[in-house]
Coordinates of C-alpha atoms in Angstrom, one line a residue:
X9 CA -0.2 -0.2 0.0
X10 CA 1.4 3.4 -1.1
X11 CA 2.3 5.6 2.1
X12 CA 0.0 8.9 2.9
X13 CA 1.4 12.1 2.1
X14 CA 3.3 13.4 5.1
X15 CA 1.4 16.9 4.4
X16 CA -1.9 15.1 4.2
X17 CA -1.1 13.2 7.4
X18 CA -0.6 16.3 9.6
X19 CA -3.4 18.1 7.4
X20 CA -1.1 20.9 6.6
X21 CA -0.3 22.6 3.2
X22 CA 2.8 22.2 1.6
X23 CA 3.7 25.9 2.3
X24 CA 3.3 25.0 6.4
X25 CA 6.1 27.0 8.8
X26 CA 7.7 25.0 11.3
X27 CA 5.2 26.3 14.1
X28 CA 2.0 25.5 12.0
X29 CA 3.6 21.9 11.4
X30 CA 4.3 21.4 15.4
X31 CA 1.0 22.5 16.2
X32 CA -0.8 20.0 13.9
X33 CA 1.4 17.1 14.9
X34 CA 0.5 17.9 18.5
X35 CA -2.8 18.1 18.0
X36 CA -3.0 14.8 15.8
X37 CA -1.1 13.2 18.6
X38 CA -3.4 14.0 21.4
X39 CA -6.6 12.6 19.4
X40 CA -4.4 9.4 18.8
X41 CA -3.4 8.8 22.8
X42 CA -4.6 5.4 23.8
X43 CA -6.7 6.3 26.6
X44 CA -8.7 8.3 24.1
X45 CA -9.4 5.0 21.5
X46 CA -9.6 2.0 24.2
X47 CA -12.0 0.4 21.6
X48 CA -9.6 0.9 18.4
X49 CA -6.2 0.9 19.9
X50 CA -4.8 -1.0 17.0
X51 CA -5.9 1.6 14.7
X52 CA -4.9 4.3 16.8
X53 CA -1.4 3.0 17.2
X54 CA -0.9 3.0 13.5
X55 CA -2.1 6.2 12.8
X56 CA 0.2 7.7 15.5
X57 CA 3.0 5.8 13.8
X58 CA 2.3 7.7 10.8
X59 CA 2.2 11.3 12.0
X60 CA 4.8 10.7 14.1
X61 CA 6.5 9.7 10.7
X62 CA 5.6 12.6 9.0
X63 CA 6.5 15.3 11.7
X64 CA 10.1 13.6 12.2
X65 CA 10.5 14.2 8.3
X66 CA 8.7 17.9 8.1
X67 CA 10.2 19.3 10.9
X68 CA 13.7 18.4 10.0
X69 CA 14.6 21.4 7.2
X70 CA 17.2 18.8 5.1
X71 CA 14.6 16.0 5.2
X72 CA 12.0 18.0 4.3
X73 CA 13.6 19.3 1.3
X74 CA 14.5 15.7 0.4
X75 CA 10.8 14.7 0.9
X76 CA 9.7 17.8 -1.3
X77 CA 11.8 16.8 -3.9
X78 CA 11.7 13.1 -4.2
X79 CA 8.9 12.0 -2.3
X80 CA 8.7 8.9 0.3
X81 CA 11.9 7.3 -1.6
X82 CA 14.2 9.9 -1.3
X83 CA 17.3 9.9 -3.6
X84 CA 19.1 7.0 -1.7
X85 CA 15.3 5.3 -1.0
X86 CA 16.2 5.6 2.6
X87 CA 13.2 7.4 4.5
X88 CA 13.0 4.4 6.9
X89 CA 12.2 4.8 10.9
X90 CA 13.3 2.6 13.7
X91 CA 12.3 2.9 17.4
X92 CA 15.3 5.2 18.3
X93 CA 14.8 7.6 15.4
X94 CA 11.6 9.7 16.6
X95 CA 13.9 12.5 18.2
X96 CA 12.0 15.2 17.2
X97 CA 8.5 13.7 17.7
X98 CA 9.4 12.6 21.2
X99 CA 10.4 16.4 22.4
X100 CA 7.7 18.1 20.5
X101 CA 5.0 15.9 22.3
X102 CA 6.7 16.0 25.6
X103 CA 6.7 20.0 25.5
X104 CA 2.9 19.8 25.6
X105 CA 2.9 18.4 29.1
X106 CA 1.9 14.7 28.9
X107 CA 3.7 12.5 31.1
X108 CA 5.1 9.0 30.3
X109 CA 5.3 9.8 26.8
X110 CA 8.4 7.8 26.3
X111 CA 6.9 4.9 27.5
X112 CA 3.9 5.7 25.1
X113 CA 6.5 5.6 22.1
X114 CA 7.9 2.4 23.7
X115 CA 4.7 0.8 23.5
X116 CA 4.0 1.8 19.9
X117 CA 7.4 1.3 18.7
X118 CA 8.6 -1.4 20.4
X119 CA 9.0 -4.4 18.0
X120 CA 6.2 -7.3 18.8
X121 CA 3.1 -5.3 17.4
X122 CA 0.4 -3.3 19.5
X123 CA 2.0 -3.0 23.0
X124 CA -0.7 -1.7 24.9
X125 CA -3.3 -4.2 24.0
X126 CA -1.2 -7.0 24.8
X127 CA 0.4 -6.7 28.1
X128 CA 3.8 -8.0 28.0
X129 CA 6.3 -7.0 25.6
X130 CA 9.0 -8.7 23.6
X131 CA 12.5 -7.2 24.1
X132 CA 13.6 -8.4 20.5
X133 CA 15.6 -5.2 20.0
X134 CA 17.9 -3.8 16.9
X135 CA 21.3 -2.8 18.2
X136 CA 22.1 0.8 18.4
X137 CA 24.1 2.7 15.5
X138 CA 27.4 3.8 16.4
X139 CA 29.8 6.4 14.5
X140 CA 33.6 5.9 14.2
X141 CA 36.1 8.8 13.2
X142 CA 38.6 7.8 10.5
X143 CA 41.3 10.3 9.9
X144 CA 42.8 9.8 6.1
X145 CA 45.0 11.9 4.0
X146 CA 43.9 14.3 1.0
X147 CA 45.7 11.6 -0.9
X148 CA 43.4 8.9 0.1
X149 CA 40.5 10.9 -0.6
X150 CA 41.4 11.4 -4.0
X151 CA 42.6 7.9 -4.8
X152 CA 40.1 6.1 -2.4
X153 CA 41.6 3.6 0.2
X154 CA 41.1 0.5 2.2
X155 CA 41.8 0.0 5.7
X156 CA 41.2 -2.3 8.4
X157 CA 40.2 -0.4 11.9
X158 CA 39.4 -1.6 15.1
X159 CA 36.1 -0.6 16.4
X160 CA 34.7 -0.7 19.4
X161 CA 31.4 -2.1 19.7
X162 CA 28.6 -4.1 21.7
X163 CA 28.8 -7.9 20.3
X164 CA 27.0 -11.2 21.5
X165 CA 28.1 -12.5 24.8
X166 CA 29.8 -15.6 23.8
X167 CA 29.2 -17.2 27.4
X168 CA 25.7 -17.3 27.4
X169 CA 25.3 -16.9 23.7
X170 CA 23.5 -13.8 24.2
X171 CA 20.5 -14.9 26.4
X172 CA 22.1 -13.0 29.4
X173 CA 21.8 -16.5 31.6
X174 CA 24.2 -18.4 33.5
X175 CA 24.2 -21.7 31.9
X176 CA 21.6 -24.1 33.2
X177 CA 19.5 -21.0 34.5
X178 CA 15.9 -19.9 33.6
X179 CA 13.5 -16.7 33.8
X180 CA 10.7 -16.3 35.9
X181 CA 7.7 -14.2 36.5
X182 CA 8.6 -10.6 37.5
X183 CA 7.3 -10.0 40.5
X184 CA 6.5 -6.1 40.2
X185 CA 4.3 -6.3 37.5
X186 CA 3.3 -10.1 37.7
X187 CA 4.2 -11.0 34.7
X188 CA 2.5 -8.2 32.7
X189 CA 5.5 -6.4 31.6
X190 CA 3.3 -2.9 31.9
X191 CA 2.8 -0.7 35.0
X192 CA -0.4 1.8 35.0
X193 CA -0.1 5.5 36.5
X194 CA -2.8 8.0 36.4
X195 CA -1.7 11.3 36.1
X196 CA -3.0 15.0 35.5
X197 CA -2.0 16.7 32.5
X198 CA -3.2 20.0 30.8
X199 CA -5.6 18.0 29.4
X200 CA -7.0 16.3 32.0
X201 CA -6.3 12.8 33.7
X202 CA -4.7 10.0 31.8
X203 CA -4.0 6.5 32.7
X204 CA -0.7 6.2 31.6
X205 CA 0.8 2.5 30.5
X206 CA 4.2 2.1 31.2
X207 CA 6.7 -0.6 30.8
X208 CA 7.8 -2.1 34.1
X209 CA 11.0 -0.8 35.5
X210 CA 12.6 -3.9 36.5
X211 CA 11.6 -6.3 33.2
X212 CA 11.2 -3.6 30.8
X213 CA 8.1 -4.7 29.6
X214 CA 9.3 -8.6 29.3
X215 CA 7.0 -9.8 32.2
X216 CA 10.3 -11.9 33.1
X217 CA 13.5 -12.0 35.2
X218 CA 16.5 -14.0 34.9
X219 CA 17.1 -15.7 38.1
X220 CA 21.0 -16.1 37.8
X221 CA 22.5 -13.4 35.4
X222 CA 25.5 -14.3 33.2
X223 CA 28.8 -13.2 34.9
X224 CA 30.3 -12.0 31.9
X225 CA 27.5 -9.6 30.4
X226 CA 25.7 -9.3 33.5
X227 CA 22.8 -10.3 32.1
X228 CA 22.6 -7.9 29.2
X229 CA 23.4 -10.7 26.9
X230 CA 26.1 -8.1 25.0
X231 CA 29.8 -7.4 25.8
X232 CA 32.0 -4.5 24.7
X233 CA 34.9 -5.2 22.5
X234 CA 37.1 -3.6 19.9
X235 CA 36.1 -5.5 16.3
X236 CA 38.6 -5.5 13.7
X237 CA 36.4 -4.1 10.6
X238 CA 37.8 -3.5 7.2
X239 CA 36.5 -0.3 5.4
X240 CA 36.6 0.6 1.6
X241 CA 36.9 4.4 1.2
X242 CA 35.7 5.5 -2.3
X243 CA 37.8 8.6 -4.1
X244 CA 36.2 11.9 -3.5
X245 CA 35.1 11.7 0.5
X246 CA 35.2 14.8 2.1
X247 CA 35.6 16.3 5.3
X248 CA 32.6 15.2 7.2
X249 CA 31.7 12.3 4.8
X250 CA 29.6 9.8 6.4
X251 CA 30.0 5.9 5.1
X252 CA 27.2 3.7 6.0
X253 CA 28.3 -0.1 6.8
X254 CA 24.8 -1.9 7.5
X255 CA 24.6 -4.3 10.7
X256 CA 28.2 -3.7 11.4
X257 CA 27.2 -1.9 14.6
X258 CA 26.1 -3.0 18.0
X259 CA 24.5 -6.2 18.5
X260 CA 21.0 -6.5 18.9
X261 CA 19.3 -7.6 22.0
X262 CA 17.1 -11.0 22.2
X263 CA 18.2 -11.8 19.0
X264 CA 17.6 -8.6 17.2
X265 CA 19.7 -7.3 14.3
X266 CA 22.8 -5.0 14.8
X267 CA 22.9 -1.6 14.2
X268 CA 24.7 0.3 11.7
X269 CA 28.4 1.5 11.8
X270 CA 28.5 5.1 10.5
X271 CA 32.3 6.1 9.5
X272 CA 32.8 9.7 9.7
X273 CA 35.7 11.0 7.8
X274 CA 38.2 13.2 9.0
X275 CA 41.1 14.8 6.8
X276 CA 44.3 15.3 7.7
X277 CA 45.6 18.7 6.7
X278 CA 47.9 18.4 4.0
X279 CA 51.2 20.7 4.4
X280 CA 50.8 22.4 1.0
X281 CA 47.6 21.7 -0.9
X282 CA 44.1 23.1 0.5
X283 CA 40.8 21.3 -1.2
X284 CA 37.8 23.5 -2.3
X285 CA 35.2 21.0 -3.4
X286 CA 36.6 19.2 -6.6
X287 CA 39.4 21.5 -6.6
X288 CA 42.8 21.8 -5.2
X289 CA 44.8 24.9 -4.3
X290 CA 48.7 25.4 -3.8
X291 CA 51.4 27.9 -3.8
X292 CA 54.6 28.3 -5.9
X293 CA 57.2 30.7 -5.5
X294 CA 59.2 31.6 -8.4
X295 CA 62.2 33.9 -8.7
X296 CA 62.0 37.6 -10.0
X297 CA 63.9 36.7 -13.4
X298 CA 61.8 33.8 -14.2
X299 CA 58.7 36.0 -13.6
X300 CA 60.1 38.6 -16.2
X301 CA 61.6 35.7 -18.9
X302 CA 59.6 32.7 -18.3
X303 CA 60.0 29.4 -17.1
X304 CA 59.1 25.9 -16.5
X305 CA 58.6 24.7 -12.9
X306 CA 57.5 21.4 -11.1
X307 CA 54.2 20.8 -9.3
X308 CA 53.5 18.3 -7.1
X309 CA 50.0 17.2 -7.3
X310 CA 47.6 14.3 -5.9
X311 CA 48.4 12.6 -9.0
X312 CA 52.1 12.7 -9.7
X313 CA 54.7 15.6 -10.6
X314 CA 53.2 18.1 -13.8
X315 CA 55.4 20.7 -15.2
X316 CA 53.6 24.1 -15.4
X317 CA 54.9 26.7 -17.9
X318 CA 55.2 30.4 -16.7
X319 CA 55.1 32.7 -19.5
X320 CA 57.5 35.8 -19.8
X321 CA 55.8 38.9 -17.7
X322 CA 54.0 36.6 -15.2
X323 CA 52.4 39.2 -12.4
X324 CA 52.4 38.5 -8.9
X325 CA 48.9 36.8 -7.8
X326 CA 48.6 35.3 -11.1
X327 CA 47.0 32.0 -10.8
X328 CA 47.5 28.8 -13.3
X329 CA 45.1 25.8 -13.8
X330 CA 46.7 22.2 -14.4
X331 CA 43.1 20.7 -15.4
X332 CA 41.9 17.1 -14.4
X333 CA 44.3 17.2 -11.4
X334 CA 41.8 17.4 -8.7
X335 CA 39.5 15.5 -7.0
X336 CA 36.4 13.6 -8.0
X337 CA 32.9 14.7 -6.5
X338 CA 31.6 11.6 -4.6
X339 CA 28.0 12.9 -4.7
X340 CA 27.5 13.9 -8.3
X341 CA 29.8 11.5 -10.0
X342 CA 31.0 14.0 -12.1
X343 CA 34.9 13.9 -13.5
X344 CA 37.7 15.3 -11.8
X345 CA 38.1 19.0 -10.7
X346 CA 41.7 21.2 -11.3
X347 CA 44.4 21.8 -9.5
X348 CA 45.2 26.0 -9.2
X349 CA 48.4 27.0 -8.6
X350 CA 48.9 31.0 -7.4
X351 CA 52.2 32.3 -8.0
X352 CA 54.1 34.8 -5.6
X353 CA 57.4 36.4 -6.9
X354 CA 60.2 36.3 -4.5
X355 CA 61.6 40.0 -4.7
X356 CA 65.2 39.4 -3.0
X357 CA 65.7 41.5 0.5
X358 CA 69.3 41.8 -0.7
X359 CA 71.6 42.2 -3.8
X360 CA 75.2 41.5 -4.7
X361 CA 77.1 44.3 -6.4
X362 CA 76.5 42.8 -9.4
X363 CA 73.0 42.3 -8.9
X364 CA 72.4 45.7 -8.5
X365 CA 74.5 46.8 -11.2
X366 CA 72.5 44.9 -13.5
X367 CA 69.1 46.1 -12.1
X368 CA 70.1 49.7 -12.2
X369 CA 71.2 49.3 -16.2
X370 CA 67.5 47.5 -16.4
X371 CA 65.8 50.5 -14.9
X372 CA 67.9 53.0 -17.1
X373 CA 66.6 51.3 -20.0
X374 CA 63.2 51.3 -19.0
X375 CA 63.7 55.2 -18.4
X376 CA 65.2 55.5 -22.0
X377 CA 62.3 53.6 -23.6

């Protein structure tokens, strides 16, 4: 089934500003609160998820621009959401004065269906996404490279095979919630009295407790270690570029899938070259006589040494271009940029007697011409 337009989901126009979008989202979320829909909770849950997703996209200027241009798929087919992705939706609703809203999100977005109508929740959970900063040289960014790094991350505990229990141990019903996985709290808000259903703080919604937790992972089913991961860095990456390695993040809980690993590129400053998008800039100093008479100089580029002709009469601040000696744009897939050389002229601070006489003769010739 095709997704409903995000603007239609919130009943706002495509020209709506940020405040109008937030106001519409709050109103919709209030209408879909589970205590207002006790007989049709499943439908309310689906509607709630839909408006939360719509707000998450339309409240983010970058995502909104992407949606306006490409629709639901986005340019990379990646308008997907998990239970940890709805930060803006959570914050916007929390500001309105509802207690227990984080738990409402947990119930609606936890894997396993309509939590509020079932009581005990499954704790199968996707692992967290993690970031790793990778420092590379400008040459690596230009040519691309492959390297292996040690990334700290959570992996499944081998001692208990991820169960969190000592061998031979089992689970028992949670005494706090009597196996239901939920606790009910009546609270007052700006809109009146509400019964908030929250995940049990002791069993975290599972309804069960481990009798003898694993000593290695302390019952979590995961341990932290450094994993050696091979990373392929494509040519053209820039400072701040993010590379996504699917399911290379933290291990999931209770058999859930692993999160993703995001590699954030940090370029090491080059001693003689500066990057400007696809182009490279460097400076070269030439002698006063070479500027006047012309010469050839060797320029070190990212692709090897290049001979650059300097024509007679070159002025200070002249910029020369070495075509195609820059960097590929990773996002546009276009060809390489250029390498620009800014020439400065070395004017000697001290002259020998012969040099001074030669320049004086040259100056006299200029005056007489």
